[in-house]
CSV table of C-alpha atoms in Angstrom, one decimal:
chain,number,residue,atom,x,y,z
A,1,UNK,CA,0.0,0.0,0.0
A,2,UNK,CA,1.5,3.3,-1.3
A,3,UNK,CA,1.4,6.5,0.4
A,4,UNK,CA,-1.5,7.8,-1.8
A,5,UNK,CA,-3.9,6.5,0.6
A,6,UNK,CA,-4.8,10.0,2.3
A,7,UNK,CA,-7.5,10.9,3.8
A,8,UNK,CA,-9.1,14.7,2.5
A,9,UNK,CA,-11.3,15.8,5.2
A,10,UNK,CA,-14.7,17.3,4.2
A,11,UNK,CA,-16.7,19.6,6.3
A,12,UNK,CA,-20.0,18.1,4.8
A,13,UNK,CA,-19.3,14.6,5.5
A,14,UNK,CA,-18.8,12.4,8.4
A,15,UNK,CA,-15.5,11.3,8.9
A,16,UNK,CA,-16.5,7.2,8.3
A,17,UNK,CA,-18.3,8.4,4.6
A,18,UNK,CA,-14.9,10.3,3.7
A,19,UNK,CA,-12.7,7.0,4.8
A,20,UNK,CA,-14.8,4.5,3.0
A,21,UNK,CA,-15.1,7.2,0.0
A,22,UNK,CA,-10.8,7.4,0.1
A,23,UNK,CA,-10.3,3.4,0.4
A,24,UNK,CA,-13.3,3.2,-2.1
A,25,UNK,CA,-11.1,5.2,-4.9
A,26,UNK,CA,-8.0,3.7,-3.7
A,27,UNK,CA,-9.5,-0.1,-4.4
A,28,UNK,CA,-11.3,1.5,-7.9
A,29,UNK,CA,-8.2,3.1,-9.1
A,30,UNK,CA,-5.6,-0.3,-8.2
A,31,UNK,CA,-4.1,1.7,-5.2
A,32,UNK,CA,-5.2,-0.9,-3.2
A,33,UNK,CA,-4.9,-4.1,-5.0
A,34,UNK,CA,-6.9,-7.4,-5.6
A,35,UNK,CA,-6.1,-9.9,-2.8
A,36,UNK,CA,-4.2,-6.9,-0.5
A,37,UNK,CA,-5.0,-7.8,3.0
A,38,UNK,CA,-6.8,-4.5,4.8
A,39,UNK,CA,-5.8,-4.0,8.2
A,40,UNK,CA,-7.7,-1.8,10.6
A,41,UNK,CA,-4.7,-0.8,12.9
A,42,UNK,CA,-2.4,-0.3,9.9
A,43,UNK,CA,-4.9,1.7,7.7
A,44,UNK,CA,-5.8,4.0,10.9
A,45,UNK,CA,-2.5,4.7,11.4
A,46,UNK,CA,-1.9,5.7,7.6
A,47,UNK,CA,-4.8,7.6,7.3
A,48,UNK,CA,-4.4,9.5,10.8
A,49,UNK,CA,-8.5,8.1,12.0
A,50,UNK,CA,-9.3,5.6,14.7
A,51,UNK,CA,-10.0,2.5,13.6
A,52,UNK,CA,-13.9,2.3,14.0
A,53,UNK,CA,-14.3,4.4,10.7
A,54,UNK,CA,-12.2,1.8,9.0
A,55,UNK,CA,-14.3,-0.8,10.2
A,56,UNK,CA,-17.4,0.7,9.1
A,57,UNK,CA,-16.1,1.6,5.8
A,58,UNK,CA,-14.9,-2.1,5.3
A,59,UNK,CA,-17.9,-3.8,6.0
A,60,UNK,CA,-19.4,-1.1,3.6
A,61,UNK,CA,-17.3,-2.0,1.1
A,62,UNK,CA,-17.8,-5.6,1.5
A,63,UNK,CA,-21.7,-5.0,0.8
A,64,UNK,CA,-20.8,-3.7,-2.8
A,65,UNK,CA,-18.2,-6.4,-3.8
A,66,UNK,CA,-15.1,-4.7,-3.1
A,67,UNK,CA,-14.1,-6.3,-0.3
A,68,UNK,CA,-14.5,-10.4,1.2
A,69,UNK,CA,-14.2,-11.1,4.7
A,70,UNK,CA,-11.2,-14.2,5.1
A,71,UNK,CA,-12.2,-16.7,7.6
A,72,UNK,CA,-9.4,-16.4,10.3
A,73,UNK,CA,-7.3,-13.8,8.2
A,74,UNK,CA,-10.3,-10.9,8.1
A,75,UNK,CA,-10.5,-8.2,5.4
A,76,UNK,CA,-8.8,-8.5,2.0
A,77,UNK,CA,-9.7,-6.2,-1.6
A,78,UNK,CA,-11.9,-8.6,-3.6
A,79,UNK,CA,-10.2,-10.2,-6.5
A,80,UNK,CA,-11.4,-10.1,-9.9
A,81,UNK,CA,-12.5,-13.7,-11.7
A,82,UNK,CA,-12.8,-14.5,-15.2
A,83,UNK,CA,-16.0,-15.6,-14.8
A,84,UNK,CA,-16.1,-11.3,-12.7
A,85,UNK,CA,-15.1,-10.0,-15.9
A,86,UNK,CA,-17.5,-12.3,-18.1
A,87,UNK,CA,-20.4,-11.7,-16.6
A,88,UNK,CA,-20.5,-7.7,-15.8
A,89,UNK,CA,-18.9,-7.0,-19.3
A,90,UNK,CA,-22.1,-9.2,-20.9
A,91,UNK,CA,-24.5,-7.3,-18.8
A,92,UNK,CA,-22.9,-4.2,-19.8
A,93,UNK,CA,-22.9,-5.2,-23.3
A,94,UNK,CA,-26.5,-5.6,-23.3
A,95,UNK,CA,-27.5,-2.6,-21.3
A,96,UNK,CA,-25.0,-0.2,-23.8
A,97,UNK,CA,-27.0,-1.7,-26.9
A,98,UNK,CA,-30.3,-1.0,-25.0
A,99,UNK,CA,-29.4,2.7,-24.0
A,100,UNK,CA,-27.7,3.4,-27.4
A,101,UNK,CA,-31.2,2.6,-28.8
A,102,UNK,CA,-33.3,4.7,-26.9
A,103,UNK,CA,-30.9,7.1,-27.1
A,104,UNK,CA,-31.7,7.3,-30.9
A,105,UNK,CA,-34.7,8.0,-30.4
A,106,UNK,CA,-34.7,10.2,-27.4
A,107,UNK,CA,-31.4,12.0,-27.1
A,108,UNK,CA,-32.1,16.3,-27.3
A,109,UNK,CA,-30.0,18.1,-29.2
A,110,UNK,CA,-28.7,19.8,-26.1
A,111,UNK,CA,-27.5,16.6,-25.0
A,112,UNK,CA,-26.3,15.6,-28.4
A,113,UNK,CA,-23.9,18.8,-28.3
A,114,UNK,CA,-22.9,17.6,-24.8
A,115,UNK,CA,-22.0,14.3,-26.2
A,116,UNK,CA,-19.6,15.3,-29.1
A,117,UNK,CA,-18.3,18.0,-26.8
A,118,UNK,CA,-17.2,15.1,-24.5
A,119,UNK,CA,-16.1,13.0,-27.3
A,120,UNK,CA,-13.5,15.5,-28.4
A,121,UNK,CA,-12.2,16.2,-24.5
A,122,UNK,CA,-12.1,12.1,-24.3
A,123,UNK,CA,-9.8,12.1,-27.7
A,124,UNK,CA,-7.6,15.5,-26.4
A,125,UNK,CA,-7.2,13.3,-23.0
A,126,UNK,CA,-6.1,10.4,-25.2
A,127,UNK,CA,-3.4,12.3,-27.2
A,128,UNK,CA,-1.8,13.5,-24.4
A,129,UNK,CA,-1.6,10.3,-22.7
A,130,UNK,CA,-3.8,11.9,-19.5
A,131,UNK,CA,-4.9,8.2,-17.9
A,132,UNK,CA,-7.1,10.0,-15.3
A,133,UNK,CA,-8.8,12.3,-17.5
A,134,UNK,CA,-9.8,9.3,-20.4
A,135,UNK,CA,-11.1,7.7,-17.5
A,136,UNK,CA,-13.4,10.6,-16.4
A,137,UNK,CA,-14.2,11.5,-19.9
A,138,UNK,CA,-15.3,8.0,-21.0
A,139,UNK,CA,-17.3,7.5,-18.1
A,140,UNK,CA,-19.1,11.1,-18.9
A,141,UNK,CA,-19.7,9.9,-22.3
A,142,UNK,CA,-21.7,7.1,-21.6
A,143,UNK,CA,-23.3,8.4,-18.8
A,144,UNK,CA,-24.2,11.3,-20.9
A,145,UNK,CA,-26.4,8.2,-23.1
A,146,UNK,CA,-27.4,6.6,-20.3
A,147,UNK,CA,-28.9,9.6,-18.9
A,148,UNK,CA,-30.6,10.5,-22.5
A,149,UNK,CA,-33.2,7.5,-22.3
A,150,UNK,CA,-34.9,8.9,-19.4
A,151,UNK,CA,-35.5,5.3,-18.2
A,152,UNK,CA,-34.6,5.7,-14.6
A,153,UNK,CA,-34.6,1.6,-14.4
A,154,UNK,CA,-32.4,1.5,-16.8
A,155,UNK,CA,-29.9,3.9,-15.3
A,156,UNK,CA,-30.4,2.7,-11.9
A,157,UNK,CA,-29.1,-0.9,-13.3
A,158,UNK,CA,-26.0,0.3,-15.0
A,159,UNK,CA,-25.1,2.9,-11.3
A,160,UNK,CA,-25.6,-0.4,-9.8
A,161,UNK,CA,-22.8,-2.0,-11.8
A,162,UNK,CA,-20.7,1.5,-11.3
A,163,UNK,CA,-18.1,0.4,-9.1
A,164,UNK,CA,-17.3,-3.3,-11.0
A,165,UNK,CA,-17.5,-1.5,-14.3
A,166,UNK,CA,-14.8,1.5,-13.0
A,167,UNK,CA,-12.5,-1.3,-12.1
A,168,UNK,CA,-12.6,-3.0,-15.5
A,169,UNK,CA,-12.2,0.4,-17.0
A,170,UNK,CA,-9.0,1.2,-15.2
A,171,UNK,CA,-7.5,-2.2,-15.8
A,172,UNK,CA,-8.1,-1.8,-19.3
A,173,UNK,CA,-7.0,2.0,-20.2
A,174,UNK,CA,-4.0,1.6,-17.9
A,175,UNK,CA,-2.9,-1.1,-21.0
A,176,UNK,CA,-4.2,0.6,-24.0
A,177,UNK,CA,-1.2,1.6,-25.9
A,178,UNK,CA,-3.5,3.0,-29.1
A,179,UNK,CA,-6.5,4.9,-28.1
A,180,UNK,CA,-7.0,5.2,-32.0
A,181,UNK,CA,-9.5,2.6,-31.8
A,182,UNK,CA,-11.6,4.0,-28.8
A,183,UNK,CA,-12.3,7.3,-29.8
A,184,UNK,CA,-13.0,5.8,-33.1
A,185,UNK,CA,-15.4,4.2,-31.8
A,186,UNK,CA,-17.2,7.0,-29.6
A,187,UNK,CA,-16.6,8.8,-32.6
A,188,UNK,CA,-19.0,6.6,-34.9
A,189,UNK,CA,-21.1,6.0,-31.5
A,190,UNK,CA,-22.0,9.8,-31.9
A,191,UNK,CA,-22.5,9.8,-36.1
A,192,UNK,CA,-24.7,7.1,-35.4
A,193,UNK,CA,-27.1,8.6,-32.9
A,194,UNK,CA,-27.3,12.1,-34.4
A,195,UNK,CA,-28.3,10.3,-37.5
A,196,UNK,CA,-30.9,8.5,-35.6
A,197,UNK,CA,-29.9,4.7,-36.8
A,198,UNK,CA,-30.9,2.5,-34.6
A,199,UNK,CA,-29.2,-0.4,-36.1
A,200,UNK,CA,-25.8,1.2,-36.5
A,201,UNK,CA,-25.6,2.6,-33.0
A,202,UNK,CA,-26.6,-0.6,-31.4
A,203,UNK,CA,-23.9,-2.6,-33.2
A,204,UNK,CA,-21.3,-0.1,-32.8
A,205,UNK,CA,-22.0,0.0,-29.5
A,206,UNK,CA,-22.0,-4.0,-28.5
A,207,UNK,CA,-18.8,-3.9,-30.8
A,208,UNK,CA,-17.8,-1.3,-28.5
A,209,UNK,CA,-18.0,-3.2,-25.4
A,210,UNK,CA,-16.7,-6.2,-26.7
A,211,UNK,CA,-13.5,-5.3,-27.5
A,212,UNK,CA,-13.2,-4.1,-24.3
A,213,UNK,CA,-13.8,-7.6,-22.8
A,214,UNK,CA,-11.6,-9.2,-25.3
A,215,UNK,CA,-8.5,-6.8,-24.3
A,216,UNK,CA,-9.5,-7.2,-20.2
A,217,UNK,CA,-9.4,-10.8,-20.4
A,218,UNK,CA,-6.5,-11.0,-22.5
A,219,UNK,CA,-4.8,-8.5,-19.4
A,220,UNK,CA,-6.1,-10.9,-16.7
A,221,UNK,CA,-4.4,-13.9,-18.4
A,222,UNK,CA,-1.5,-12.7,-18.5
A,223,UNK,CA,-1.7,-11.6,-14.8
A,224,UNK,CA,-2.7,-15.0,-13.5
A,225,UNK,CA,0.0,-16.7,-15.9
């Protein structure tokens, strides 16, 4: 565990929501990594709290799949599993293609000019290389669709899968080396759905997704080799 892992008090937030907030980030953004053992005593000590904030931000945390509880070892950062990656990526796929659809039909211009707006901050971020800011600016862009359909079901679902998508996200843009290919793809993503083609969109957009499992599986191969 690096010293990153600092706590940035806020005046409108209890101190146990801004320590499970900070070791939430840390575990999205690999600070903390998959299998790392947490330790009440030693992350109080880092992060300058008592431990009962760490406790309650752990067992948090263990509620939305970041962290297992070890019989007789305690705490650790939940790992990711093939059959992890599988399975949210599929979900996503399907819930991209469904949003990309509605979105056809739905999305206001306003938003539209949001959309390419973010499409061209997502592809400056990429040429210089800016890992954090491709991060932010992809998951604006397809929140920005998400949002469009109106279909607060539908955008519950995919906040629901937030966190395990964010992970795969990092993993994944951390070992692009040509971003070419993404905002190529958010590129057509956006041509498709101003010109209002359903079929288009929805296959750019599984193709999208795809890929994006291909490449995170292939990375989580060669980790577990």
């Amino acid at each position: 565990m690096g010293d990153k892992l600092k706590v940035n008090l806020n005046e409108y937030l209890p101190l146990r929501d801004v320590v499970f907030n900070t070791l939430r980030e840390a575990i999205l953004k690999g600070e903390l990594v998959a299998g790392e053992r947490l330790m009440e005593k030693q992350l109080a000590e880092r992060m300058g709290v008592s431990r009962t904030p760490i406790r309650e931000a752990i067992r948090k945390l263990e509620l939305e799949g970041l962290v297992v509880m070890i019989p007789r070892k305690g705490a650790e950062v939940a790992r990711i599993t093939h059959k992890d990656i599988k399975d949210v990526l599929e979900v996503r796929a399907a819930l991209e293609e469904l949003a990309v659809k509605i979105a056809c039909d739905k999305m206001s211009e306003e938003s539209l000019v949001n959309l390419k707006k973010t499409s061209q901050k997502f592809q400056n971020a990429c040429q210089d290389h800016d890992i954090e800011q491709i991060i932010k600016k992809d998951v604006e862009f397809h929140d920005i669709i998400f949002n469009s359909t109106e279909n607060d079901k539908l955008i519950l679902i995919i906040n629901n899968l937030r966190e395990q998508i964010y992970r795969y996200r990092v993993e994944y843009i951390k070992k692009v080396t040509d971003f070419n290919i993404l905002v190529k793809e958010h590129d057509m993503i956006v041509k498709s759905i101003e010109a209002r083609n359903v079929e288009e969109a929805r296959s750019i957009a599984l193709q999208h997704i795809v890929n994006q499992e291909i490449a995170v599986i292939e990375i989580f191969d060669k980790k577990n080799k």
